[in-house]
Each structure stands twice: as structure tokens, then as C-alpha cells.
PDB file of C-alpha atoms and ligand atoms in Angstrom:
ATOM      1  CA  UNK A  20      61.844  77.062  20.913  1.00 84.00           C
ATOM      2  CA  UNK A  21      59.043  75.523  18.860  1.00 91.00           C
ATOM      3  CA  UNK A  22      55.348  75.832  19.619  1.00 92.00           C
ATOM      4  CA  UNK A  23      55.007  72.301  20.942  1.00 93.00           C
ATOM      5  CA  UNK A  24      57.841  72.680  23.484  1.00 96.00           C
ATOM      6  CA  UNK A  25      56.382  76.022  24.528  1.00 96.00           C
ATOM      7  CA  UNK A  26      52.976  74.414  25.123  1.00 96.00           C
ATOM      8  CA  UNK A  27      54.518  71.641  27.241  1.00 96.00           C
ATOM      9  CA  UNK A  28      56.370  74.174  29.380  1.00 96.00           C
ATOM     10  CA  UNK A  29      53.200  76.201  29.862  1.00 97.00           C
ATOM     11  CA  UNK A  30      51.324  73.020  30.784  1.00 97.00           C
ATOM     12  CA  UNK A  31      53.874  72.497  33.577  1.00 97.00           C
ATOM     13  CA  UNK A  32      53.527  76.141  34.607  1.00 97.00           C
ATOM     14  CA  UNK A  33      49.740  75.729  34.886  1.00 97.00           C
ATOM     15  CA  UNK A  34      50.183  72.534  36.936  1.00 97.00           C
ATOM     16  CA  UNK A  35      52.470  74.495  39.281  1.00 97.00           C
ATOM     17  CA  UNK A  36      49.692  77.080  39.735  1.00 97.00           C
ATOM     18  CA  UNK A  37      47.446  74.329  41.099  1.00 97.00           C
ATOM     19  CA  UNK A  38      50.136  73.361  43.628  1.00 97.00           C
ATOM     20  CA  UNK A  39      50.640  77.009  44.628  1.00 96.00           C
ATOM     21  CA  UNK A  40      46.870  77.422  45.008  1.00 97.00           C
ATOM     22  CA  UNK A  41      46.806  74.569  47.529  1.00 97.00           C
ATOM     23  CA  UNK A  42      49.823  76.019  49.381  1.00 96.00           C
ATOM     24  CA  UNK A  43      48.225  79.490  49.399  1.00 95.00           C
ATOM     25  CA  UNK A  44      45.127  78.034  51.057  1.00 96.00           C
ATOM     26  CA  UNK A  45      47.311  76.969  54.009  1.00 95.00           C
ATOM     27  CA  UNK A  46      49.961  79.724  54.088  1.00 93.00           C
ATOM     28  CA  UNK A  47      48.733  83.282  53.533  1.00 92.00           C
ATOM     29  CA  UNK A  48      51.188  85.365  51.484  1.00 88.00           C
ATOM     30  CA  UNK A  49      52.663  87.739  54.106  1.00 90.00           C
ATOM     31  CA  UNK A  50      52.069  91.218  52.707  1.00 88.00           C
ATOM     32  CA  UNK A  51      49.483  93.911  53.442  1.00 89.00           C
ATOM     33  CA  UNK A  52      47.423  93.020  56.535  1.00 91.00           C
ATOM     34  CA  UNK A  53      49.043  89.568  56.638  1.00 92.00           C
ATOM     35  CA  UNK A  54      52.640  90.878  56.731  1.00 85.00           C
ATOM     36  CA  UNK A  55      55.055  88.934  58.931  1.00 83.00           C
ATOM     37  CA  UNK A  56      58.502  90.033  60.063  1.00 84.00           C
ATOM     38  CA  UNK A  57      59.716  86.431  60.125  1.00 88.00           C
ATOM     39  CA  UNK A  58      60.083  86.216  56.336  1.00 88.00           C
ATOM     40  CA  UNK A  59      63.514  87.871  56.152  1.00 89.00           C
ATOM     41  CA  UNK A  60      64.563  91.355  55.045  1.00 92.00           C
ATOM     42  CA  UNK A  61      61.808  93.854  54.325  1.00 93.00           C
ATOM     43  CA  UNK A  62      61.362  96.646  51.779  1.00 94.00           C
ATOM     44  CA  UNK A  63      59.139  99.725  51.795  1.00 93.00           C
ATOM     45  CA  UNK A  64      55.680  98.626  50.682  1.00 91.00           C
ATOM     46  CA  UNK A  65      55.193 101.192  47.900  1.00 90.00           C
ATOM     47  CA  UNK A  66      58.689 100.737  46.514  1.00 93.00           C
ATOM     48  CA  UNK A  67      58.108  96.969  46.582  1.00 92.00           C
ATOM     49  CA  UNK A  68      54.923  97.345  44.527  1.00 92.00           C
ATOM     50  CA  UNK A  69      56.684  99.600  42.016  1.00 93.00           C
ATOM     51  CA  UNK A  70      59.654  97.237  41.613  1.00 93.00           C
ATOM     52  CA  UNK A  71      57.589  94.077  41.313  1.00 92.00           C
ATOM     53  CA  UNK A  72      55.153  95.405  38.706  1.00 92.00           C
ATOM     54  CA  UNK A  73      57.432  97.518  36.473  1.00 92.00           C
ATOM     55  CA  UNK A  74      59.445  94.758  34.698  1.00 89.00           C
ATOM     56  CA  UNK A  75      56.296  93.325  33.106  1.00 88.00           C
ATOM     57  CA  UNK A  76      55.486  96.652  31.583  1.00 91.00           C
ATOM     58  CA  UNK A  77      58.655  96.239  29.514  1.00 91.00           C
ATOM     59  CA  UNK A  78      58.984  92.510  28.911  1.00 94.00           C
ATOM     60  CA  UNK A  79      55.817  91.757  26.912  1.00 95.00           C
ATOM     61  CA  UNK A  80      56.268  94.753  24.544  1.00 95.00           C
ATOM     62  CA  UNK A  81      59.992  94.013  24.152  1.00 96.00           C
ATOM     63  CA  UNK A  82      59.474  90.385  23.108  1.00 97.00           C
ATOM     64  CA  UNK A  83      56.420  91.293  21.047  1.00 97.00           C
ATOM     65  CA  UNK A  84      58.347  93.794  18.913  1.00 96.00           C
ATOM     66  CA  UNK A  85      61.631  91.820  18.815  1.00 96.00           C
ATOM     67  CA  UNK A  86      59.952  88.669  17.497  1.00 96.00           C
ATOM     68  CA  UNK A  87      59.385  87.986  13.806  1.00 95.00           C
ATOM     69  CA  UNK A  88      55.659  87.054  13.845  1.00 95.00           C
ATOM     70  CA  UNK A  89      53.376  88.977  11.555  1.00 93.00           C
ATOM     71  CA  UNK A  90      51.506  91.473  13.754  1.00 94.00           C
ATOM     72  CA  UNK A  91      47.857  92.243  13.094  1.00 93.00           C
ATOM     73  CA  UNK A  92      45.606  94.995  14.489  1.00 94.00           C
ATOM     74  CA  UNK A  93      44.205  92.472  16.974  1.00 96.00           C
ATOM     75  CA  UNK A  94      47.613  91.452  18.298  1.00 95.00           C
ATOM     76  CA  UNK A  95      48.371  95.149  18.839  1.00 96.00           C
ATOM     77  CA  UNK A  96      45.081  95.403  20.709  1.00 97.00           C
ATOM     78  CA  UNK A  97      46.072  92.492  23.002  1.00 97.00           C
ATOM     79  CA  UNK A  98      49.350  94.230  23.789  1.00 97.00           C
ATOM     80  CA  UNK A  99      47.580  97.570  24.320  1.00 97.00           C
ATOM     81  CA  UNK A 100      45.117  96.111  26.848  1.00 97.00           C
ATOM     82  CA  UNK A 101      47.956  94.514  28.773  1.00 96.00           C
ATOM     83  CA  UNK A 102      49.892  97.776  28.851  1.00 96.00           C
ATOM     84  CA  UNK A 103      46.772  99.648  29.942  1.00 96.00           C
ATOM     85  CA  UNK A 104      46.507  97.408  32.995  1.00 96.00           C
ATOM     86  CA  UNK A 105      50.190  97.386  33.883  1.00 95.00           C
ATOM     87  CA  UNK A 106      50.831 101.085  33.261  1.00 95.00           C
ATOM     88  CA  UNK A 107      48.262 101.702  35.986  1.00 95.00           C
ATOM     89  CA  UNK A 108      49.433  98.888  38.278  1.00 94.00           C
ATOM     90  CA  UNK A 109      53.166  99.705  38.022  1.00 92.00           C
ATOM     91  CA  UNK A 110      53.297 103.470  37.634  1.00 93.00           C
ATOM     92  CA  UNK A 111      50.154 104.861  39.293  1.00 94.00           C
ATOM     93  CA  UNK A 112      48.811 102.356  41.850  1.00 93.00           C
ATOM     94  CA  UNK A 113      51.938 102.150  44.101  1.00 92.00           C
ATOM     95  CA  UNK A 114      51.982 105.895  44.645  1.00 91.00           C
ATOM     96  CA  UNK A 115      48.280 105.978  45.562  1.00 91.00           C
ATOM     97  CA  UNK A 116      48.790 103.500  48.419  1.00 90.00           C
ATOM     98  CA  UNK A 117      48.357 104.945  51.897  1.00 89.00           C
ATOM     99  CA  UNK A 118      50.823 102.568  53.536  1.00 87.00           C
ATOM    100  CA  UNK A 119      53.490 105.000  54.739  1.00 84.00           C
ATOM    101  CA  UNK A 120      55.973 103.232  57.032  1.00 86.00           C
ATOM    102  CA  UNK A 121      54.658  99.749  56.126  1.00 90.00           C
ATOM    103  CA  UNK A 122      56.979  97.128  54.670  1.00 92.00           C
ATOM    104  CA  UNK A 123      56.735  93.837  52.791  1.00 91.00           C
ATOM    105  CA  UNK A 124      59.212  90.923  52.817  1.00 93.00           C
ATOM    106  CA  UNK A 125      61.697  91.148  49.938  1.00 94.00           C
ATOM    107  CA  UNK A 126      61.065  87.468  49.229  1.00 93.00           C
ATOM    108  CA  UNK A 127      57.444  88.338  48.368  1.00 92.00           C
ATOM    109  CA  UNK A 128      58.637  91.050  46.008  1.00 92.00           C
ATOM    110  CA  UNK A 129      60.997  88.635  44.219  1.00 93.00           C
ATOM    111  CA  UNK A 130      58.411  85.888  43.955  1.00 93.00           C
ATOM    112  CA  UNK A 131      55.980  88.393  42.426  1.00 93.00           C
ATOM    113  CA  UNK A 132      58.683  89.566  39.988  1.00 93.00           C
ATOM    114  CA  UNK A 133      59.287  85.939  38.981  1.00 93.00           C
ATOM    115  CA  UNK A 134      55.555  85.220  38.550  1.00 91.00           C
ATOM    116  CA  UNK A 135      55.075  88.418  36.533  1.00 91.00           C
ATOM    117  CA  UNK A 136      58.121  87.802  34.329  1.00 92.00           C
ATOM    118  CA  UNK A 137      57.116  84.243  33.446  1.00 94.00           C
ATOM    119  CA  UNK A 138      53.567  85.276  32.579  1.00 94.00           C
ATOM    120  CA  UNK A 139      54.559  88.373  30.625  1.00 95.00           C
ATOM    121  CA  UNK A 140      57.454  86.470  29.035  1.00 96.00           C
ATOM    122  CA  UNK A 141      55.097  83.700  27.917  1.00 97.00           C
ATOM    123  CA  UNK A 142      52.751  86.230  26.307  1.00 97.00           C
ATOM    124  CA  UNK A 143      55.694  87.991  24.644  1.00 97.00           C
ATOM    125  CA  UNK A 144      57.272  84.784  23.325  1.00 97.00           C
ATOM    126  CA  UNK A 145      53.921  83.559  22.051  1.00 97.00           C
ATOM    127  CA  UNK A 146      52.728  86.714  20.287  1.00 96.00           C
ATOM    128  CA  UNK A 147      56.249  87.827  19.295  1.00 96.00           C
ATOM    129  CA  UNK A 148      57.807  84.554  18.133  1.00 96.00           C
ATOM    130  CA  UNK A 149      55.350  81.678  17.846  1.00 96.00           C
ATOM    131  CA  UNK A 150      51.713  82.589  17.189  1.00 92.00           C
ATOM    132  CA  UNK A 151      50.133  82.524  13.774  1.00 87.00           C
ATOM    133  CA  UNK A 152      48.868  86.000  12.795  1.00 87.00           C
ATOM    134  CA  UNK A 153      45.585  86.750  14.588  1.00 91.00           C
ATOM    135  CA  UNK A 154      43.015  86.874  11.761  1.00 91.00           C
ATOM    136  CA  UNK A 155      40.858  90.004  11.446  1.00 92.00           C
ATOM    137  CA  UNK A 156      37.726  87.820  11.415  1.00 94.00           C
ATOM    138  CA  UNK A 157      38.348  87.010  15.112  1.00 96.00           C
ATOM    139  CA  UNK A 158      37.004  90.519  15.809  1.00 95.00           C
ATOM    140  CA  UNK A 159      33.558  89.292  14.670  1.00 95.00           C
ATOM    141  CA  UNK A 160      33.511  86.252  16.957  1.00 97.00           C
ATOM    142  CA  UNK A 161      31.166  86.386  20.004  1.00 97.00           C
ATOM    143  CA  UNK A 162      33.932  84.903  22.237  1.00 97.00           C
ATOM    144  CA  UNK A 163      36.179  87.871  21.427  1.00 97.00           C
ATOM    145  CA  UNK A 164      33.464  90.343  22.429  1.00 97.00           C
ATOM    146  CA  UNK A 165      32.545  88.387  25.528  1.00 98.00           C
ATOM    147  CA  UNK A 166      36.229  88.446  26.542  1.00 98.00           C
ATOM    148  CA  UNK A 167      36.440  92.184  25.886  1.00 98.00           C
ATOM    149  CA  UNK A 168      33.348  92.869  28.015  1.00 98.00           C
ATOM    150  CA  UNK A 169      34.738  90.693  30.835  1.00 98.00           C
ATOM    151  CA  UNK A 170      38.126  92.411  30.597  1.00 98.00           C
ATOM    152  CA  UNK A 171      36.732  95.942  30.889  1.00 98.00           C
ATOM    153  CA  UNK A 172      34.067  95.128  33.479  1.00 98.00           C
ATOM    154  CA  UNK A 173      36.676  93.311  35.593  1.00 98.00           C
ATOM    155  CA  UNK A 174      39.002  96.272  35.282  1.00 98.00           C
ATOM    156  CA  UNK A 175      36.209  98.708  36.253  1.00 98.00           C
ATOM    157  CA  UNK A 176      35.329  96.637  39.344  1.00 98.00           C
ATOM    158  CA  UNK A 177      39.020  96.298  40.283  1.00 98.00           C
ATOM    159  CA  UNK A 178      39.766 100.015  39.927  1.00 97.00           C
ATOM    160  CA  UNK A 179      36.553 101.106  41.648  1.00 97.00           C
ATOM    161  CA  UNK A 180      37.077  98.726  44.583  1.00 98.00           C
ATOM    162  CA  UNK A 181      40.776  99.548  44.991  1.00 97.00           C
ATOM    163  CA  UNK A 182      39.879 103.256  44.982  1.00 97.00           C
ATOM    164  CA  UNK A 183      37.229 102.716  47.676  1.00 97.00           C
ATOM    165  CA  UNK A 184      39.809 100.864  49.791  1.00 97.00           C
ATOM    166  CA  UNK A 185      42.495 103.497  49.322  1.00 95.00           C
ATOM    167  CA  UNK A 186      40.036 106.273  50.231  1.00 95.00           C
ATOM    168  CA  UNK A 187      39.203 104.613  53.561  1.00 95.00           C
ATOM    169  CA  UNK A 188      42.389 106.055  55.013  1.00 93.00           C
ATOM    170  CA  UNK A 189      42.977 109.727  55.553  1.00 90.00           C
ATOM    171  CA  UNK A 190      46.544 110.834  54.767  1.00 86.00           C
ATOM    172  CA  UNK A 191      48.844 109.453  57.473  1.00 83.00           C
ATOM    173  CA  UNK A 192      46.422 106.697  58.607  1.00 88.00           C
ATOM    174  CA  UNK A 193      47.435 103.055  58.197  1.00 87.00           C
ATOM    175  CA  UNK A 194      44.638 101.180  60.035  1.00 92.00           C
ATOM    176  CA  UNK A 195      41.659  99.257  58.680  1.00 96.00           C
ATOM    177  CA  UNK A 196      37.926 100.084  58.380  1.00 96.00           C
ATOM    178  CA  UNK A 197      34.928  98.226  56.980  1.00 97.00           C
ATOM    179  CA  UNK A 198      34.744  99.082  53.267  1.00 97.00           C
ATOM    180  CA  UNK A 199      31.332 100.021  51.890  1.00 95.00           C
ATOM    181  CA  UNK A 200      29.604 100.756  48.577  1.00 95.00           C
ATOM    182  CA  UNK A 201      30.039  99.309  45.096  1.00 96.00           C
ATOM    183  CA  UNK A 202      30.474  95.538  45.101  1.00 97.00           C
ATOM    184  CA  UNK A 203      31.535  95.688  48.766  1.00 98.00           C
ATOM    185  CA  UNK A 204      27.792  95.347  49.384  1.00 96.00           C
ATOM    186  CA  UNK A 205      28.187  91.694  48.383  1.00 96.00           C
ATOM    187  CA  UNK A 206      31.871  90.880  48.780  1.00 98.00           C
ATOM    188  CA  UNK A 207      34.813  91.368  51.119  1.00 98.00           C
ATOM    189  CA  UNK A 208      37.244  91.525  48.182  1.00 98.00           C
ATOM    190  CA  UNK A 209      35.632  92.866  45.001  1.00 98.00           C
ATOM    191  CA  UNK A 210      39.025  94.220  43.899  1.00 98.00           C
ATOM    192  CA  UNK A 211      40.408  90.671  43.748  1.00 98.00           C
ATOM    193  CA  UNK A 212      37.201  89.414  42.097  1.00 98.00           C
ATOM    194  CA  UNK A 213      37.542  92.162  39.440  1.00 98.00           C
ATOM    195  CA  UNK A 214      41.154  91.193  38.755  1.00 98.00           C
ATOM    196  CA  UNK A 215      40.190  87.535  38.206  1.00 98.00           C
ATOM    197  CA  UNK A 216      37.322  88.516  35.874  1.00 98.00           C
ATOM    198  CA  UNK A 217      39.628  90.880  33.974  1.00 98.00           C
ATOM    199  CA  UNK A 218      42.294  88.248  33.250  1.00 98.00           C
ATOM    200  CA  UNK A 219      39.685  85.595  32.478  1.00 98.00           C
ATOM    201  CA  UNK A 220      38.350  88.030  29.880  1.00 98.00           C
ATOM    202  CA  UNK A 221      41.870  88.538  28.555  1.00 98.00           C
ATOM    203  CA  UNK A 222      42.326  84.760  28.238  1.00 98.00           C
ATOM    204  CA  UNK A 223      39.087  84.538  26.270  1.00 98.00           C
ATOM    205  CA  UNK A 224      39.669  87.497  23.984  1.00 97.00           C
ATOM    206  CA  UNK A 225      43.223  86.425  23.132  1.00 97.00           C
ATOM    207  CA  UNK A 226      42.151  82.753  23.004  1.00 97.00           C
ATOM    208  CA  UNK A 227      45.734  81.820  23.895  1.00 96.00           C
ATOM    209  CA  UNK A 228      47.424  79.344  26.239  1.00 97.00           C
ATOM    210  CA  UNK A 229      49.621  82.019  27.906  1.00 97.00           C
ATOM    211  CA  UNK A 230      46.479  84.118  28.452  1.00 97.00           C
ATOM    212  CA  UNK A 231      44.822  81.114  30.105  1.00 97.00           C
ATOM    213  CA  UNK A 232      47.919  80.423  32.218  1.00 97.00           C
ATOM    214  CA  UNK A 233      47.911  84.016  33.447  1.00 96.00           C
ATOM    215  CA  UNK A 234      44.217  83.843  34.393  1.00 97.00           C
ATOM    216  CA  UNK A 235      44.756  80.563  36.268  1.00 98.00           C
ATOM    217  CA  UNK A 236      47.757  81.955  38.150  1.00 97.00           C
ATOM    218  CA  UNK A 237      45.782  85.079  39.069  1.00 97.00           C
ATOM    219  CA  UNK A 238      42.989  82.921  40.505  1.00 97.00           C
ATOM    220  CA  UNK A 239      45.531  80.685  42.297  1.00 97.00           C
ATOM    221  CA  UNK A 240      46.960  83.761  44.042  1.00 96.00           C
ATOM    222  CA  UNK A 241      43.814  85.744  44.682  1.00 97.00           C
ATOM    223  CA  UNK A 242      41.131  83.215  45.677  1.00 98.00           C
ATOM    224  CA  UNK A 243      43.082  82.093  48.782  1.00 97.00           C
ATOM    225  CA  UNK A 244      43.957  85.725  49.550  1.00 97.00           C
ATOM    226  CA  UNK A 245      40.276  86.717  49.299  1.00 97.00           C
ATOM    227  CA  UNK A 246      39.303  83.893  51.660  1.00 97.00           C
ATOM    228  CA  UNK A 247      42.017  84.947  54.125  1.00 97.00           C
ATOM    229  CA  UNK A 248      40.899  88.609  53.991  1.00 97.00           C
ATOM    230  CA  UNK A 249      37.287  87.530  54.574  1.00 98.00           C
ATOM    231  CA  UNK A 250      38.191  85.483  57.675  1.00 97.00           C
ATOM    232  CA  UNK A 251      40.345  88.376  58.907  1.00 97.00           C
ATOM    233  CA  UNK A 252      37.452  90.894  58.550  1.00 97.00           C
ATOM    234  CA  UNK A 253      35.068  88.564  60.392  1.00 96.00           C
ATOM    235  CA  UNK A 254      37.559  88.191  63.244  1.00 95.00           C
ATOM    236  CA  UNK A 255      38.415  91.903  63.408  1.00 95.00           C
ATOM    237  CA  UNK A 256      35.002  93.632  63.212  1.00 95.00           C
ATOM    238  CA  UNK A 257      32.079  92.460  65.390  1.00 94.00           C
ATOM    239  CA  UNK A 258      29.618  94.383  63.221  1.00 94.00           C
ATOM    240  CA  UNK A 259      30.983  92.994  59.933  1.00 97.00           C
ATOM    241  CA  UNK A 260      28.047  92.542  57.476  1.00 96.00           C
ATOM    242  CA  UNK A 261      27.193  88.813  57.722  1.00 95.00           C
ATOM    243  CA  UNK A 262      25.689  88.610  54.241  1.00 94.00           C
ATOM    244  CA  UNK A 263      28.983  89.386  52.470  1.00 97.00           C
ATOM    245  CA  UNK A 264      30.749  86.618  50.586  1.00 97.00           C
ATOM    246  CA  UNK A 265      34.542  86.521  50.292  1.00 97.00           C
ATOM    247  CA  UNK A 266      35.321  86.826  46.588  1.00 97.00           C
ATOM    248  CA  UNK A 267      32.578  85.474  44.279  1.00 96.00           C
ATOM    249  CA  UNK A 268      29.094  87.033  44.524  1.00 94.00           C
ATOM    250  CA  UNK A 269      26.496  84.635  46.068  1.00 91.00           C
ATOM    251  CA  UNK A 270      28.971  81.720  45.864  1.00 89.00           C
ATOM    252  CA  UNK A 271      32.149  81.897  47.931  1.00 91.00           C
TER     253      UNK A 271
HETATM  254  P1  NDP B 313      44.244  94.494  49.340  1.00 50.84           P
HETATM  255  O1  NDP B 313      42.766  94.526  49.177  1.00 50.84           O
HETATM  256  O2  NDP B 313      44.820  93.630  50.401  1.00 50.84           O
HETATM  257  O3  NDP B 313      44.788  95.981  49.624  1.00 50.84           O
HETATM  258  C1  NDP B 313      44.677  97.025  48.690  1.00 50.84           C
HETATM  259  C2  NDP B 313      45.068  98.352  49.369  1.00 50.84           C
HETATM  260  O4  NDP B 313      43.999  98.827  50.189  1.00 50.84           O
HETATM  261  C3  NDP B 313      46.266  98.225  50.319  1.00 50.84           C
HETATM  262  O5  NDP B 313      46.965  99.444  50.292  1.00 50.84           O
HETATM  263  C4  NDP B 313      45.633  98.011  51.691  1.00 50.84           C
HETATM  264  O6  NDP B 313      46.456  98.445  52.758  1.00 50.84           O
HETATM  265  C5  NDP B 313      44.381  98.872  51.558  1.00 50.84           C
HETATM  266  N1  NDP B 313      43.254  98.299  52.311  1.00 50.84           N
HETATM  267  C6  NDP B 313      42.707  97.079  52.089  1.00 50.84           C
HETATM  268  N2  NDP B 313      41.661  96.865  52.900  1.00 50.84           N
HETATM  269  C7  NDP B 313      41.559  97.973  53.677  1.00 50.84           C
HETATM  270  C8  NDP B 313      40.666  98.343  54.740  1.00 50.84           C
HETATM  271  N3  NDP B 313      39.681  97.532  55.122  1.00 50.84           N
HETATM  272  N4  NDP B 313      40.847  99.545  55.337  1.00 50.84           N
HETATM  273  C9  NDP B 313      41.845 100.370  54.918  1.00 50.84           C
HETATM  274  N5  NDP B 313      42.717 100.086  53.913  1.00 50.84           N
HETATM  275  C10 NDP B 313      42.571  98.893  53.294  1.00 50.84           C
HETATM  276  O7  NDP B 313      44.836  94.106  47.911  1.00 50.84           O
HETATM  277  P2  NDP B 313      46.317  93.564  47.537  1.00 50.84           P
HETATM  278  O8  NDP B 313      47.306  94.454  48.226  1.00 50.84           O
HETATM  279  O9  NDP B 313      46.385  92.111  47.717  1.00 50.84           O
HETATM  280  O10 NDP B 313      46.329  93.815  45.955  1.00 50.84           O
HETATM  281  C11 NDP B 313      46.355  95.116  45.427  1.00 50.84           C
HETATM  282  C12 NDP B 313      45.980  95.066  43.947  1.00 50.84           C
HETATM  283  O11 NDP B 313      46.873  94.215  43.217  1.00 50.84           O
HETATM  284  C13 NDP B 313      44.578  94.489  43.711  1.00 50.84           C
HETATM  285  O12 NDP B 313      43.962  95.218  42.687  1.00 50.84           O
HETATM  286  C14 NDP B 313      44.832  93.065  43.279  1.00 50.84           C
HETATM  287  O13 NDP B 313      43.806  92.620  42.438  1.00 50.84           O
HETATM  288  C15 NDP B 313      46.168  93.195  42.538  1.00 50.84           C
HETATM  289  N6  NDP B 313      46.920  91.940  42.610  1.00 50.84           N
HETATM  290  C16 NDP B 313      46.993  91.124  41.496  1.00 50.84           C
HETATM  291  C17 NDP B 313      47.614  89.907  41.541  1.00 50.84           C
HETATM  292  C18 NDP B 313      47.625  89.003  40.352  1.00 50.84           C
HETATM  293  O14 NDP B 313      47.986  87.839  40.512  1.00 50.84           O
HETATM  294  N7  NDP B 313      47.244  89.447  39.151  1.00 50.84           N
HETATM  295  C19 NDP B 313      48.306  89.450  42.767  1.00 50.84           C
HETATM  296  C20 NDP B 313      48.165  90.364  43.870  1.00 50.84           C
HETATM  297  C21 NDP B 313      47.502  91.553  43.780  1.00 50.84           C
HETATM  298  P3  NDP B 313      47.527  97.452  53.467  1.00 50.84           P
HETATM  299  O15 NDP B 313      48.569  97.140  52.422  1.00 50.84           O
HETATM  300  O16 NDP B 313      48.044  98.269  54.603  1.00 50.84           O
HETATM  301  O17 NDP B 313      46.782  96.218  53.904  1.00 50.84           O
END
């Protein structure tokens, strides 16, 4: 595949994200608190998370190393940051979940596997087979540093907020409480906000179309989910802090 064809395909993939965003605003993806039993066969929640996040851990590195492009220290850095995120998400996060006995629809797991494989595959094809070598001078560009700061601050917010959520439950509990502290002072879903910031930073620091596509897809999935969580909290808890926004501080 040449670069131009690849860019056209990714353009279509980004357009699809816009469609999915609009669908997600109307139909909440049925996992976690929004799980529905009417979406077909179910799988254990933690196993589902492990299975849907693990393939990406392999696919980007595989394509990256199989491809003939000249690798530079910066392209190794891009790969390393991606692996840092997904090693945590695939191998650590699922086993920290306190969701014993809970299930998710298998169709959700497969759609997440598909979404992950396309995004990771696009990054792998681009940096493994198509991209020009990333020049060392990119490391001196302000956009690279801005992207790096966004990536790590997004990751810190995501990890901190997920940890606060997971610690709300004592072992064996599966119910919901009002989360507090950290960016929960301002938001119902700082974990989802952090994830969007993180991948926006990745798009900027890699300055690549597949990086941008991944950030757009992340926002298309997580903005509607954050809005749905926010409405759910307001309906569930009478004393829910009224000043909290859903997913973007002071905005939304
Ligand atoms: P949620 O915030 O819905 O849930 C995270 C975990 O915390 C779940 O185990 C949930 O339990 C538990 N939890 C949430 N709120 C409460 C509460 N009020 N009281 C007690 N426990 C609570 O996040 P998601 O499951 O949607 O996502 C998990 C991670 O995956 C996030 O970091 C997210 O950013 C990331 N993600 C990334 C995507 C991407 O496109 N890049 C797509 C989807 C997720 P339960 O499951 O029982 O509700």
C-alpha cells in the first residue's frame, strides 16, 4: 500500500468516527454501569478487558519491527510511549477492577478489539512501512514538547482518577459511590478526560495522521460516555455536587 492510499483509508476511518460519535450520543455503549443483557452473550468483565486490550500490545510493535522504514530514536520513543500505556491497560488494569461477577456483552468486546486493531495497525503500518524517518531535530520543536507534556499529564490524570474510582469499592463490593478528590472536584469523568488529553498529546508529538485518527476515535467514544455517566450520577445521587461538569473542566 502506498502512502496516498493509506491516507485516503484513514480519512474514511476518521469520517466513520464522526458517525460513531453521533450514534454514541444516542445509544450508550452497554458496559460498566450501562450494561444491558439484551446485547447477546456476555463475558466476564475482567476477562473481556484483558482480551480486548491485549492484541494492540502486540500489533503496533510487530508491524513496526517487521517493516523496512529507517527507525530513529524518536520513532522508538513513539512506540515506547504506546507500549507504556497499553502494558498498563492490558496487563495491569483488568486485574485491578473490582467487578467480580459482572459481565459485558461479547459484542462490545469484539467491537473494541476491532477499534484497537485498526488504530494500532494504522500506527504500525505507518511507522513500520510508510513514514519517512523521524528527524532528530523534531525533538527540539515546541509542538513535540507540548505533545509530550499533554501525553504525560493526561496519563497522570487518567491513572489517578481510575485509581480513585477503583478504591471506592472494598473487596467484594460492586456498587457505586460519589467519587471525590483530584479532578473529581470539577468533573464526573476525569479518567476519560485524561485519556482524551493523553492521546491528543500523542497525536501532537508524533505529528502523524494515524495518531490524529486515534485521538479522534478516543474522543468519539469517550465524550458521549462521559456525558452519559454525568447524567447517570445526577439521577442516582440526590446530593451529587452540582458544580461538577461531565468531562471537560468549566466547559462540558
Ligand atoms: P468507568 O469510569 O466507567 O469505570 C472505571 C472503573 O471504575 C470500573 O471498574 C467501574 O466499575 C468503576 N467505577 C466507576 N465509577 C464508579 C463509582 N462511582 N463507584 C464505584 N466504582 C466505580 O470507565 P470505563 O470502564 O469506561 O473505562 C476504563 C478505562 O478505559 C478508562 O481509563 C478509560 O479512559 C479507558 N477507555 C479508553 C477508551 C479509548 O477509546 N481509548 C475507550 C474506553 C475506555 P463498573 O465497571 O462496575 O461500572
